Amino acid sequence: MTKAVQKITLSPSRDIPFEKLVLSQSNVRRIKAGVSVDELAEDIARRGLLQGLNVRPVVDADGVETGMFEIPAGGRRFQALAVLVKQKRLAKTAPIPCIVRDAASEILAEDDSLAENMQRVALHPLDQFRAFVALREKGQSEEAIAAAFFVAPQIVKQRLKLASVAPALLAVYGEDGMTLEQLMAFTVNPDHERQLQVWDAISSSWNKEPFQIRRMLTEASVRASDRRAVFVGVEAYEAAGGTILRDLFQGDDGGWLEDPALLDRLVAQKLQAEAEAITTEGWKWIEVSIDLPYGYGHAMRGLKGEPTPMTDSEGADHARLLAEYRALELEYDGQDELPDDIDARLADLETAMESLDARPLVFDPMEVAQAGAFVTLDRDGKLAVYRGYIRPEDERREQVDVGGDGLASIEGQGSDGEQTLGVHGVGTIITSNGQLLGADLPEDEDDGVLKPLPERLLMELTAHRTLALREAVGRSPDVALTLLLLKLVTDTFRTSGASGSCVEVSVRHLYLSAQSPDLKDSAVAKAVDARHAAWEADLPLGDDAALWGFLTELDQTSRLSLLAHCLSFGINALHEKVNPYGAGISSSGLTRRMAQADIVAHATGLDMVAAGWEPTVDGYLNRVPKVRILEAVRDAKGEGTAQLLDHLKKGEMATEAERLLKGSGWLPEVLRRADLVALDAGAEGQGAPVADVESDQVENIDLPAFLTADLPEENGSMMAAE
């Protein structure tokens, strides 16, 4: 026998005057959340009431209806209507749509209030994104949408940006196949094809972190903070047709420039223009290069210029600043700590005086006609011009010309026979960075076998060590003296060659033929240059007699310091290619050189980490096979971390390894001190392992601010505005 289906009777709806409505004490909502009542009132005034109130008749003690109605569900909407009534924008007698529950119903008022708040389902974020797109496509501006939903315009831009990701990826997100943070990362590059390529590459990988997605989508781009971009200017790059990728969801340092070739062309053009402007100064040559190697002025003679004299106004300003500085120093002399405002004022005074002191140098016009200048970029992206270098072939020679009158006249000529009086034509050479990154190791050569480091990379690494040793020996007189004695003893007891002087000791300034582009900006390079400049300023180099007198009058400490500095320029710890046919260094000679370099490193306490060397993509990681990259990460961070990288491609692995190794103190074996090798070996494998966790197994977390920023109602629903 078929059971009869019970028919459902819904509560009737009717319009009830506002003045007949009161709040119910049965409403379960006690905590304020979501859109404020005032904002909800404005929304109702704009679009009307989208959802009626749930009400019940109020009865007296005898159970008789009083004509009033209480509201167990919809209290916030009632409060918003009350705001409009108070503002006289809504009449007290205005009819309010209501669903009227029978006063004798078995369903409690608290039950209705709880159900209304719990049974509703918030929109999926993807539906929010698409709804915002629909509103914009129908003519609403981003500002209007933001005003309608009481959020900032930036929030609207972010949601619209998320909706612009490739439809296939939106579908994956809609099915919970990726996290919101991953979807946010894909917005950095609008190219749907590239987005899909990246997702295909990482979807089956352990590492699906947002930072990796962003890096893969911008790997062919240049950061706006790059010194080349700073030099050209982002505005000039965009005016030339360049495009920029931006990230709306996190700081991006100005974004990424998508056309590196255009950027390099603009840099070369601007440097060329700067060089052409300098030609008016009369230099014989100007060399233009984005990167200048350490020792770019090797074998050249530097001119000694004089600062441009201060004007009367500048002199008066400098005197005033100096007087104020000294007065403040005297006033606060003896205090352990200066007040913040006084400390800031002293810093401002120092900056102002340094600006006045940093005046252009004036050179002898006759020497300018022989010399040249270098035009390049400094590490901060500012123009750097190094003036006053004379090449050996351009040095003037004294030529005696006996005229018909028997009188000798002397003319200065360069080695090419040209007269040095007057201005020569300027030859501007524009070069690009000559460093070939990764040229030693093709991508497909990695077979998992730990092979020796490439020859050129060894030379570059040992160039770093050689310069660091020079700096260390230069500040270690006792070590320099021992090293000098070692050279003397070796020469005395192991050789029998004749000598043309009473002593055959000499220092030959070795040019580092193989070096990475950043060597000239390293801390040790600056320390060597500063020490050299300080001595050069004191030494009377133009007169041997005066120099002899100067040296004899130096105290013993200064003599040893000068000895150490001079000897340091003879340091050669370079790994060079062995020539089996006799020219160059032999295998045994190279072994002895490197062993002796270890002795000196130990004696000076050399620490290549403290000297500033770090394993970067360009300087090391992109120059070695993947197995060495993994070995470095394993040494520094442990096996677990290394396993997280072993599935990556070479370039991606190198970039991620640079981030992991930064600050770790890891060094390749060629830069380690021999006396610490055992210690390094004992530390292998002690890095903290990283748990292998699938990123799609991570529990859901709260939505970020751009999704939860004061959406209508506490659950962020698009339908909760009433």
mmCIF file of N, CA and C in Angstrom, residues 2 15 30 80 118 365 412 437 468 487 513 549 557 586 625 682 699:
data_model
loop_
_atom_site.group_PDB
_atom_site.id
_atom_site.type_symbol
_atom_site.label_atom_id
_atom_site.label_comp_id
_atom_site.label_asym_id
_atom_site.label_seq_id
_atom_site.Cartn_x
_atom_site.Cartn_y
_atom_site.Cartn_z
ATOM 1 N N THR A 2 0.658 2.117 -0.919
ATOM 2 C CA THR A 2 1.476 3.317 -1.058
ATOM 3 C C THR A 2 1.179 4.290 0.069
ATOM 4 N N ASP A 15 3.201 42.256 3.820
ATOM 5 C CA ASP A 15 3.866 43.513 4.134
ATOM 6 C C ASP A 15 3.352 44.018 5.477
ATOM 7 N N ARG A 30 24.745 37.385 18.460
ATOM 8 C CA ARG A 30 25.119 38.309 19.513
ATOM 9 C C ARG A 30 26.392 39.089 19.153
ATOM 10 N N ALA A 80 19.171 48.192 10.142
ATOM 11 C CA ALA A 80 19.532 49.060 9.022
ATOM 12 C C ALA A 80 18.328 49.870 8.569
ATOM 13 N N MET A 118 22.947 29.353 9.692
ATOM 14 C CA MET A 118 23.795 28.189 9.468
ATOM 15 C C MET A 118 23.535 27.508 8.133
ATOM 16 N N PRO A 365 95.522 69.859 -19.315
ATOM 17 C CA PRO A 365 95.005 69.650 -20.681
ATOM 18 C C PRO A 365 95.959 68.845 -21.558
ATOM 19 N N GLY A 412 106.755 66.467 -27.157
ATOM 20 C CA GLY A 412 106.207 65.242 -26.582
ATOM 21 C C GLY A 412 105.404 64.510 -27.635
ATOM 22 N N LEU A 437 78.301 32.948 -19.113
ATOM 23 C CA LEU A 437 77.817 32.114 -18.015
ATOM 24 C C LEU A 437 77.339 30.774 -18.551
ATOM 25 N N ALA A 468 91.662 37.943 -2.000
ATOM 26 C CA ALA A 468 91.442 37.921 -0.556
ATOM 27 C C ALA A 468 92.754 37.701 0.189
ATOM 28 N N LYS A 487 110.715 33.324 0.514
ATOM 29 C CA LYS A 487 111.164 33.540 -0.869
ATOM 30 C C LYS A 487 112.681 33.690 -0.931
ATOM 31 N N SER A 513 93.585 37.395 -14.903
ATOM 32 C CA SER A 513 93.042 37.271 -16.261
ATOM 33 C C SER A 513 91.669 36.633 -16.288
ATOM 34 N N GLY A 549 114.562 58.835 1.245
ATOM 35 C CA GLY A 549 114.497 59.556 2.505
ATOM 36 C C GLY A 549 113.196 59.291 3.252
ATOM 37 N N THR A 557 106.922 50.045 12.516
ATOM 38 C CA THR A 557 105.577 49.518 12.257
ATOM 39 C C THR A 557 105.099 49.907 10.867
ATOM 40 N N SER A 586 104.004 24.137 -14.370
ATOM 41 C CA SER A 586 103.984 22.680 -14.436
ATOM 42 C C SER A 586 102.992 22.137 -13.424
ATOM 43 N N PRO A 625 77.498 21.198 -12.835
ATOM 44 C CA PRO A 625 76.381 20.286 -13.096
ATOM 45 C C PRO A 625 75.448 20.172 -11.896
ATOM 46 N N GLY A 682 83.377 16.616 8.763
ATOM 47 C CA GLY A 682 82.622 16.146 9.908
ATOM 48 C C GLY A 682 81.249 16.762 10.006
ATOM 49 N N GLU A 699 46.381 21.700 5.019
ATOM 50 C CA GLU A 699 45.014 22.036 5.379
ATOM 51 C C GLU A 699 44.643 23.423 4.902
#
